[in-house]
Amino acid sequence: METEKTVKAQILSNKFVPLILMGFNIYFFFYLLPIDIAEAYSIVLAIVGGVVTLVLSFWMVFTWIKSDELLDKIGVPFYLASIASLFVFGYFFIVKTSNFASDELAQNGVYTEAVITDKTQIYGKRGRTTQNIDIRFVTQNNEQVNANILVDVRYYEYLNIGMTIPILYSSKYPKIAAIDYKKFRLE
């Protein structure tokens, strides 16, 4: 039992452990995590990754600066830098994932038709709304796919469950889809 405590204490006090974990954190979120999953849950993952980065940043400050006197003198800038790491991580993660869907549709987009299976409108603050629809379609590989896509507010009221609409989907990640507004005709 005593050896476990000393091993744990040695690991926690080692100044390279948080640095190694920070490297793994960045590697996991930016390179290991599949991009389609990162894109689908970008906000939640940005928050989780940012909080992990924040915790590791504070851990690094406390393990690298051993002197309380030095920590008192330069602690505030280090604390601010640690807090900023949360926002920097979140910003770069969201930037990485936000353009993924549109780039994917531009590079690997396939045109087809889909049937609307459900529609949802979420009301936010100050009268803002978000509209999305659930669709079902068959890919060029004869695979049936269900996807959820955002809809422009101008078109939402014209869409009905059971209606067939033209879409563009990614051949690589079929759940990434969008209405093909160029071929969509309001009736």
JSON list of C-alpha atoms in Angstrom, two decimals:
[
{"chain": "A", "resi": 1, "resn": "MET", "atom": "CA", "xyz": [0.00, 0.00, 0.00]},
{"chain": "A", "resi": 2, "resn": "GLU", "atom": "CA", "xyz": [2.81, 2.38, 0.90]},
{"chain": "A", "resi": 3, "resn": "THR", "atom": "CA", "xyz": [4.65, 1.62, -2.38]},
{"chain": "A", "resi": 4, "resn": "GLU", "atom": "CA", "xyz": [1.50, 2.46, -4.35]},
{"chain": "A", "resi": 5, "resn": "LYS", "atom": "CA", "xyz": [1.36, 5.89, -2.71]},
{"chain": "A", "resi": 6, "resn": "THR", "atom": "CA", "xyz": [5.00, 6.60, -3.42]},
{"chain": "A", "resi": 7, "resn": "VAL", "atom": "CA", "xyz": [4.72, 5.46, -7.05]},
{"chain": "A", "resi": 8, "resn": "LYS", "atom": "CA", "xyz": [1.60, 7.59, -7.49]},
{"chain": "A", "resi": 9, "resn": "ALA", "atom": "CA", "xyz": [3.30, 10.57, -5.79]},
{"chain": "A", "resi": 10, "resn": "GLN", "atom": "CA", "xyz": [6.37, 10.17, -8.01]},
{"chain": "A", "resi": 11, "resn": "ILE", "atom": "CA", "xyz": [4.22, 10.10, -11.15]},
{"chain": "A", "resi": 12, "resn": "LEU", "atom": "CA", "xyz": [2.18, 13.12, -10.08]},
{"chain": "A", "resi": 13, "resn": "SER", "atom": "CA", "xyz": [5.26, 15.15, -9.14]},
{"chain": "A", "resi": 14, "resn": "ASN", "atom": "CA", "xyz": [7.25, 14.28, -12.28]},
{"chain": "A", "resi": 15, "resn": "LYS", "atom": "CA", "xyz": [7.43, 17.43, -14.42]},
{"chain": "A", "resi": 16, "resn": "PHE", "atom": "CA", "xyz": [7.37, 15.51, -17.71]},
{"chain": "A", "resi": 17, "resn": "VAL", "atom": "CA", "xyz": [4.13, 13.58, -17.07]},
{"chain": "A", "resi": 18, "resn": "PRO", "atom": "CA", "xyz": [1.79, 16.54, -17.74]},
{"chain": "A", "resi": 19, "resn": "LEU", "atom": "CA", "xyz": [3.88, 17.49, -20.77]},
{"chain": "A", "resi": 20, "resn": "ILE", "atom": "CA", "xyz": [3.59, 13.95, -22.18]},
{"chain": "A", "resi": 21, "resn": "LEU", "atom": "CA", "xyz": [-0.14, 13.89, -21.42]},
{"chain": "A", "resi": 22, "resn": "MET", "atom": "CA", "xyz": [-0.54, 17.29, -23.12]},
{"chain": "A", "resi": 23, "resn": "GLY", "atom": "CA", "xyz": [1.15, 15.89, -26.22]},
{"chain": "A", "resi": 24, "resn": "PHE", "atom": "CA", "xyz": [-1.15, 12.87, -26.17]},
{"chain": "A", "resi": 25, "resn": "ASN", "atom": "CA", "xyz": [-4.19, 15.11, -25.64]},
{"chain": "A", "resi": 26, "resn": "ILE", "atom": "CA", "xyz": [-3.33, 17.17, -28.73]},
{"chain": "A", "resi": 27, "resn": "TYR", "atom": "CA", "xyz": [-2.46, 14.05, -30.75]},
{"chain": "A", "resi": 28, "resn": "PHE", "atom": "CA", "xyz": [-5.73, 12.37, -29.78]},
{"chain": "A", "resi": 29, "resn": "PHE", "atom": "CA", "xyz": [-8.04, 15.30, -30.56]},
{"chain": "A", "resi": 30, "resn": "PHE", "atom": "CA", "xyz": [-6.30, 16.52, -33.71]},
{"chain": "A", "resi": 31, "resn": "TYR", "atom": "CA", "xyz": [-4.95, 13.33, -35.30]},
{"chain": "A", "resi": 32, "resn": "LEU", "atom": "CA", "xyz": [-6.32, 10.14, -33.73]},
{"chain": "A", "resi": 33, "resn": "LEU", "atom": "CA", "xyz": [-10.02, 11.03, -33.37]},
{"chain": "A", "resi": 34, "resn": "PRO", "atom": "CA", "xyz": [-11.86, 10.22, -36.63]},
{"chain": "A", "resi": 35, "resn": "ILE", "atom": "CA", "xyz": [-12.67, 13.49, -38.37]},
{"chain": "A", "resi": 36, "resn": "ASP", "atom": "CA", "xyz": [-16.30, 12.61, -39.07]},
{"chain": "A", "resi": 37, "resn": "ILE", "atom": "CA", "xyz": [-16.90, 12.01, -35.35]},
{"chain": "A", "resi": 38, "resn": "ALA", "atom": "CA", "xyz": [-14.97, 15.18, -34.47]},
{"chain": "A", "resi": 39, "resn": "GLU", "atom": "CA", "xyz": [-17.14, 17.14, -36.90]},
{"chain": "A", "resi": 40, "resn": "ALA", "atom": "CA", "xyz": [-20.40, 15.67, -35.61]},
{"chain": "A", "resi": 41, "resn": "TYR", "atom": "CA", "xyz": [-19.60, 16.48, -31.97]},
{"chain": "A", "resi": 42, "resn": "SER", "atom": "CA", "xyz": [-17.23, 19.42, -32.48]},
{"chain": "A", "resi": 43, "resn": "ILE", "atom": "CA", "xyz": [-18.56, 21.70, -29.73]},
{"chain": "A", "resi": 44, "resn": "VAL", "atom": "CA", "xyz": [-18.67, 19.03, -27.02]},
{"chain": "A", "resi": 45, "resn": "LEU", "atom": "CA", "xyz": [-15.26, 17.66, -27.98]},
{"chain": "A", "resi": 46, "resn": "ALA", "atom": "CA", "xyz": [-13.78, 21.17, -28.12]},
{"chain": "A", "resi": 47, "resn": "ILE", "atom": "CA", "xyz": [-15.01, 21.80, -24.57]},
{"chain": "A", "resi": 48, "resn": "VAL", "atom": "CA", "xyz": [-13.75, 18.44, -23.27]},
{"chain": "A", "resi": 49, "resn": "GLY", "atom": "CA", "xyz": [-10.36, 18.82, -24.97]},
{"chain": "A", "resi": 50, "resn": "GLY", "atom": "CA", "xyz": [-10.09, 22.42, -23.79]},
{"chain": "A", "resi": 51, "resn": "VAL", "atom": "CA", "xyz": [-10.82, 21.48, -20.18]},
{"chain": "A", "resi": 52, "resn": "VAL", "atom": "CA", "xyz": [-8.27, 18.64, -20.31]},
{"chain": "A", "resi": 53, "resn": "THR", "atom": "CA", "xyz": [-5.75, 21.11, -21.76]},
{"chain": "A", "resi": 54, "resn": "LEU", "atom": "CA", "xyz": [-6.56, 23.60, -18.98]},
{"chain": "A", "resi": 55, "resn": "VAL", "atom": "CA", "xyz": [-6.06, 20.98, -16.25]},
{"chain": "A", "resi": 56, "resn": "LEU", "atom": "CA", "xyz": [-2.79, 19.82, -17.79]},
{"chain": "A", "resi": 57, "resn": "SER", "atom": "CA", "xyz": [-1.62, 23.43, -18.12]},
{"chain": "A", "resi": 58, "resn": "PHE", "atom": "CA", "xyz": [-2.22, 24.08, -14.42]},
{"chain": "A", "resi": 59, "resn": "TRP", "atom": "CA", "xyz": [-0.52, 20.79, -13.56]},
{"chain": "A", "resi": 60, "resn": "MET", "atom": "CA", "xyz": [2.51, 21.87, -15.60]},
{"chain": "A", "resi": 61, "resn": "VAL", "atom": "CA", "xyz": [2.66, 25.25, -13.82]},
{"chain": "A", "resi": 62, "resn": "PHE", "atom": "CA", "xyz": [2.61, 23.60, -10.40]},
{"chain": "A", "resi": 63, "resn": "THR", "atom": "CA", "xyz": [5.18, 20.94, -11.24]},
{"chain": "A", "resi": 64, "resn": "TRP", "atom": "CA", "xyz": [7.59, 23.19, -13.13]},
{"chain": "A", "resi": 65, "resn": "ILE", "atom": "CA", "xyz": [7.60, 26.06, -10.63]},
{"chain": "A", "resi": 66, "resn": "LYS", "atom": "CA", "xyz": [8.71, 24.62, -7.29]},
{"chain": "A", "resi": 67, "resn": "SER", "atom": "CA", "xyz": [9.32, 27.88, -5.43]},
{"chain": "A", "resi": 68, "resn": "ASP", "atom": "CA", "xyz": [6.28, 29.48, -3.80]},
{"chain": "A", "resi": 69, "resn": "GLU", "atom": "CA", "xyz": [8.01, 32.86, -3.98]},
{"chain": "A", "resi": 70, "resn": "LEU", "atom": "CA", "xyz": [8.57, 32.52, -7.73]},
{"chain": "A", "resi": 71, "resn": "LEU", "atom": "CA", "xyz": [5.01, 31.26, -8.19]},
{"chain": "A", "resi": 72, "resn": "ASP", "atom": "CA", "xyz": [3.72, 34.38, -6.40]},
{"chain": "A", "resi": 73, "resn": "LYS", "atom": "CA", "xyz": [5.79, 36.68, -8.62]},
{"chain": "A", "resi": 74, "resn": "ILE", "atom": "CA", "xyz": [5.08, 35.15, -12.02]},
{"chain": "A", "resi": 75, "resn": "GLY", "atom": "CA", "xyz": [2.04, 33.06, -11.21]},
{"chain": "A", "resi": 76, "resn": "VAL", "atom": "CA", "xyz": [-0.63, 35.38, -12.63]},
{"chain": "A", "resi": 77, "resn": "PRO", "atom": "CA", "xyz": [0.77, 35.35, -16.21]},
{"chain": "A", "resi": 78, "resn": "PHE", "atom": "CA", "xyz": [1.11, 31.57, -16.02]},
{"chain": "A", "resi": 79, "resn": "TYR", "atom": "CA", "xyz": [-2.46, 31.23, -14.73]},
{"chain": "A", "resi": 80, "resn": "LEU", "atom": "CA", "xyz": [-3.72, 33.47, -17.53]},
{"chain": "A", "resi": 81, "resn": "ALA", "atom": "CA", "xyz": [-1.74, 31.46, -20.09]},
{"chain": "A", "resi": 82, "resn": "SER", "atom": "CA", "xyz": [-3.21, 28.25, -18.68]},
{"chain": "A", "resi": 83, "resn": "ILE", "atom": "CA", "xyz": [-6.74, 29.62, -18.91]},
{"chain": "A", "resi": 84, "resn": "ALA", "atom": "CA", "xyz": [-6.04, 30.89, -22.43]},
{"chain": "A", "resi": 85, "resn": "SER", "atom": "CA", "xyz": [-5.02, 27.36, -23.42]},
{"chain": "A", "resi": 86, "resn": "LEU", "atom": "CA", "xyz": [-8.65, 26.29, -23.01]},
{"chain": "A", "resi": 87, "resn": "PHE", "atom": "CA", "xyz": [-9.81, 28.87, -25.53]},
{"chain": "A", "resi": 88, "resn": "VAL", "atom": "CA", "xyz": [-6.92, 28.33, -27.93]},
{"chain": "A", "resi": 89, "resn": "PHE", "atom": "CA", "xyz": [-7.55, 24.57, -27.98]},
{"chain": "A", "resi": 90, "resn": "GLY", "atom": "CA", "xyz": [-11.29, 25.06, -28.50]},
{"chain": "A", "resi": 91, "resn": "TYR", "atom": "CA", "xyz": [-10.78, 27.60, -31.27]},
{"chain": "A", "resi": 92, "resn": "PHE", "atom": "CA", "xyz": [-8.35, 25.48, -33.28]},
{"chain": "A", "resi": 93, "resn": "PHE", "atom": "CA", "xyz": [-10.42, 22.32, -32.81]},
{"chain": "A", "resi": 94, "resn": "ILE", "atom": "CA", "xyz": [-13.60, 24.02, -34.05]},
{"chain": "A", "resi": 95, "resn": "VAL", "atom": "CA", "xyz": [-11.74, 25.60, -36.98]},
{"chain": "A", "resi": 96, "resn": "LYS", "atom": "CA", "xyz": [-10.40, 22.15, -37.90]},
{"chain": "A", "resi": 97, "resn": "THR", "atom": "CA", "xyz": [-13.83, 20.56, -37.84]},
{"chain": "A", "resi": 98, "resn": "SER", "atom": "CA", "xyz": [-16.05, 23.36, -39.13]},
{"chain": "A", "resi": 99, "resn": "ASN", "atom": "CA", "xyz": [-14.81, 23.28, -42.71]},
{"chain": "A", "resi": 100, "resn": "PHE", "atom": "CA", "xyz": [-14.66, 19.50, -42.86]},
{"chain": "A", "resi": 101, "resn": "ALA", "atom": "CA", "xyz": [-18.27, 18.90, -43.98]},
{"chain": "A", "resi": 102, "resn": "SER", "atom": "CA", "xyz": [-18.27, 21.50, -46.75]},
{"chain": "A", "resi": 103, "resn": "ASP", "atom": "CA", "xyz": [-14.82, 20.40, -47.96]},
{"chain": "A", "resi": 104, "resn": "GLU", "atom": "CA", "xyz": [-15.92, 16.77, -47.91]},
{"chain": "A", "resi": 105, "resn": "LEU", "atom": "CA", "xyz": [-19.04, 17.52, -49.96]},
{"chain": "A", "resi": 106, "resn": "ALA", "atom": "CA", "xyz": [-16.99, 19.55, -52.44]},
{"chain": "A", "resi": 107, "resn": "GLN", "atom": "CA", "xyz": [-14.42, 16.76, -52.90]},
{"chain": "A", "resi": 108, "resn": "ASN", "atom": "CA", "xyz": [-16.52, 13.59, -52.58]},
{"chain": "A", "resi": 109, "resn": "GLY", "atom": "CA", "xyz": [-20.08, 14.81, -53.13]},
{"chain": "A", "resi": 110, "resn": "VAL", "atom": "CA", "xyz": [-22.62, 12.57, -54.87]},
{"chain": "A", "resi": 111, "resn": "TYR", "atom": "CA", "xyz": [-26.06, 13.76, -55.96]},
{"chain": "A", "resi": 112, "resn": "THR", "atom": "CA", "xyz": [-29.14, 11.69, -55.16]},
{"chain": "A", "resi": 113, "resn": "GLU", "atom": "CA", "xyz": [-32.65, 12.05, -53.74]},
{"chain": "A", "resi": 114, "resn": "ALA", "atom": "CA", "xyz": [-33.73, 11.57, -50.15]},
{"chain": "A", "resi": 115, "resn": "VAL", "atom": "CA", "xyz": [-37.01, 11.23, -48.29]},
{"chain": "A", "resi": 116, "resn": "ILE", "atom": "CA", "xyz": [-37.68, 13.48, -45.31]},
{"chain": "A", "resi": 117, "resn": "THR", "atom": "CA", "xyz": [-38.44, 11.34, -42.25]},
{"chain": "A", "resi": 118, "resn": "ASP", "atom": "CA", "xyz": [-38.67, 14.05, -39.58]},
{"chain": "A", "resi": 119, "resn": "LYS", "atom": "CA", "xyz": [-38.23, 17.79, -39.13]},
{"chain": "A", "resi": 120, "resn": "THR", "atom": "CA", "xyz": [-37.28, 19.85, -36.10]},
{"chain": "A", "resi": 121, "resn": "GLN", "atom": "CA", "xyz": [-37.16, 23.55, -35.34]},
{"chain": "A", "resi": 122, "resn": "ILE", "atom": "CA", "xyz": [-35.39, 24.76, -32.20]},
{"chain": "A", "resi": 123, "resn": "TYR", "atom": "CA", "xyz": [-36.17, 28.22, -30.87]},
{"chain": "A", "resi": 124, "resn": "GLY", "atom": "CA", "xyz": [-33.34, 30.13, -29.24]},
{"chain": "A", "resi": 125, "resn": "LYS", "atom": "CA", "xyz": [-32.81, 33.51, -27.70]},
{"chain": "A", "resi": 126, "resn": "ARG", "atom": "CA", "xyz": [-33.91, 36.69, -29.45]},
{"chain": "A", "resi": 127, "resn": "GLY", "atom": "CA", "xyz": [-36.12, 34.86, -31.95]},
{"chain": "A", "resi": 128, "resn": "ARG", "atom": "CA", "xyz": [-33.30, 32.87, -33.54]},
{"chain": "A", "resi": 129, "resn": "THR", "atom": "CA", "xyz": [-34.12, 29.38, -34.71]},
{"chain": "A", "resi": 130, "resn": "THR", "atom": "CA", "xyz": [-32.27, 26.34, -35.97]},
{"chain": "A", "resi": 131, "resn": "GLN", "atom": "CA", "xyz": [-34.00, 24.06, -38.42]},
{"chain": "A", "resi": 132, "resn": "ASN", "atom": "CA", "xyz": [-32.98, 20.54, -39.34]},
{"chain": "A", "resi": 133, "resn": "ILE", "atom": "CA", "xyz": [-34.49, 17.53, -41.01]},
{"chain": "A", "resi": 134, "resn": "ASP", "atom": "CA", "xyz": [-33.88, 13.80, -40.83]},
{"chain": "A", "resi": 135, "resn": "ILE", "atom": "CA", "xyz": [-33.56, 12.14, -44.21]},
{"chain": "A", "resi": 136, "resn": "ARG", "atom": "CA", "xyz": [-33.22, 8.63, -45.58]},
{"chain": "A", "resi": 137, "resn": "PHE", "atom": "CA", "xyz": [-31.54, 7.80, -48.88]},
{"chain": "A", "resi": 138, "resn": "VAL", "atom": "CA", "xyz": [-29.75, 5.03, -50.73]},
{"chain": "A", "resi": 139, "resn": "THR", "atom": "CA", "xyz": [-26.08, 5.51, -51.62]},
{"chain": "A", "resi": 140, "resn": "GLN", "atom": "CA", "xyz": [-24.45, 4.54, -54.89]},
{"chain": "A", "resi": 141, "resn": "ASN", "atom": "CA", "xyz": [-23.30, 1.35, -53.08]},
{"chain": "A", "resi": 142, "resn": "ASN", "atom": "CA", "xyz": [-26.95, 0.41, -52.31]},
{"chain": "A", "resi": 143, "resn": "GLU", "atom": "CA", "xyz": [-26.50, 1.24, -48.63]},
{"chain": "A", "resi": 144, "resn": "GLN", "atom": "CA", "xyz": [-29.50, 2.81, -46.87]},
{"chain": "A", "resi": 145, "resn": "VAL", "atom": "CA", "xyz": [-28.43, 5.84, -44.79]},
{"chain": "A", "resi": 146, "resn": "ASN", "atom": "CA", "xyz": [-30.23, 8.04, -42.28]},
{"chain": "A", "resi": 147, "resn": "ALA", "atom": "CA", "xyz": [-28.78, 11.51, -41.83]},
{"chain": "A", "resi": 148, "resn": "ASN", "atom": "CA", "xyz": [-29.63, 14.79, -40.14]},
{"chain": "A", "resi": 149, "resn": "ILE", "atom": "CA", "xyz": [-29.02, 18.04, -41.99]},
{"chain": "A", "resi": 150, "resn": "LEU", "atom": "CA", "xyz": [-29.46, 21.72, -41.27]},
{"chain": "A", "resi": 151, "resn": "VAL", "atom": "CA", "xyz": [-32.00, 23.57, -43.40]},
{"chain": "A", "resi": 152, "resn": "ASP", "atom": "CA", "xyz": [-32.13, 27.21, -44.43]},
{"chain": "A", "resi": 153, "resn": "VAL", "atom": "CA", "xyz": [-35.03, 28.95, -42.63]},
{"chain": "A", "resi": 154, "resn": "ARG", "atom": "CA", "xyz": [-36.48, 30.13, -45.98]},
{"chain": "A", "resi": 155, "resn": "TYR", "atom": "CA", "xyz": [-37.05, 26.52, -47.10]},
{"chain": "A", "resi": 156, "resn": "TYR", "atom": "CA", "xyz": [-38.07, 24.90, -43.80]},
{"chain": "A", "resi": 157, "resn": "GLU", "atom": "CA", "xyz": [-41.80, 25.66, -44.00]},
{"chain": "A", "resi": 158, "resn": "TYR", "atom": "CA", "xyz": [-42.00, 24.15, -47.50]},
{"chain": "A", "resi": 159, "resn": "LEU", "atom": "CA", "xyz": [-40.52, 20.82, -46.44]},
{"chain": "A", "resi": 160, "resn": "ASN", "atom": "CA", "xyz": [-42.86, 18.05, -45.33]},
{"chain": "A", "resi": 161, "resn": "ILE", "atom": "CA", "xyz": [-42.35, 14.58, -43.93]},
{"chain": "A", "resi": 162, "resn": "GLY", "atom": "CA", "xyz": [-42.46, 12.04, -46.78]},
{"chain": "A", "resi": 163, "resn": "MET", "atom": "CA", "xyz": [-41.33, 14.61, -49.36]},
{"chain": "A", "resi": 164, "resn": "THR", "atom": "CA", "xyz": [-38.50, 13.67, -51.76]},
{"chain": "A", "resi": 165, "resn": "ILE", "atom": "CA", "xyz": [-35.72, 16.26, -52.06]},
{"chain": "A", "resi": 166, "resn": "PRO", "atom": "CA", "xyz": [-32.44, 16.47, -54.00]},
{"chain": "A", "resi": 167, "resn": "ILE", "atom": "CA", "xyz": [-29.34, 16.15, -51.81]},
{"chain": "A", "resi": 168, "resn": "LEU", "atom": "CA", "xyz": [-25.58, 15.98, -52.02]},
{"chain": "A", "resi": 169, "resn": "TYR", "atom": "CA", "xyz": [-23.88, 13.45, -49.74]},
{"chain": "A", "resi": 170, "resn": "SER", "atom": "CA", "xyz": [-20.28, 12.45, -49.16]},
{"chain": "A", "resi": 171, "resn": "SER", "atom": "CA", "xyz": [-19.30, 9.14, -50.74]},
{"chain": "A", "resi": 172, "resn": "LYS", "atom": "CA", "xyz": [-16.68, 8.73, -48.02]},
{"chain": "A", "resi": 173, "resn": "TYR", "atom": "CA", "xyz": [-18.89, 9.73, -45.04]},
{"chain": "A", "resi": 174, "resn": "PRO", "atom": "CA", "xyz": [-22.53, 9.28, -46.20]},
{"chain": "A", "resi": 175, "resn": "LYS", "atom": "CA", "xyz": [-24.00, 10.81, -43.02]},
{"chain": "A", "resi": 176, "resn": "ILE", "atom": "CA", "xyz": [-22.59, 14.15, -44.19]},
{"chain": "A", "resi": 177, "resn": "ALA", "atom": "CA", "xyz": [-25.28, 15.51, -46.49]},
{"chain": "A", "resi": 178, "resn": "ALA", "atom": "CA", "xyz": [-26.90, 18.76, -47.55]},
{"chain": "A", "resi": 179, "resn": "ILE", "atom": "CA", "xyz": [-29.89, 19.82, -49.60]},
{"chain": "A", "resi": 180, "resn": "ASP", "atom": "CA", "xyz": [-28.94, 20.58, -53.19]},
{"chain": "A", "resi": 181, "resn": "TYR", "atom": "CA", "xyz": [-30.57, 24.01, -53.29]},
{"chain": "A", "resi": 182, "resn": "LYS", "atom": "CA", "xyz": [-29.67, 24.42, -56.97]},
{"chain": "A", "resi": 183, "resn": "LYS", "atom": "CA", "xyz": [-31.96, 21.51, -57.89]},
{"chain": "A", "resi": 184, "resn": "PHE", "atom": "CA", "xyz": [-34.54, 22.10, -55.16]},
{"chain": "A", "resi": 185, "resn": "ARG", "atom": "CA", "xyz": [-37.78, 23.60, -56.50]},
{"chain": "A", "resi": 186, "resn": "LEU", "atom": "CA", "xyz": [-40.36, 25.18, -54.24]},
{"chain": "A", "resi": 187, "resn": "GLU", "atom": "CA", "xyz": [-43.84, 24.06, -55.23]}
]
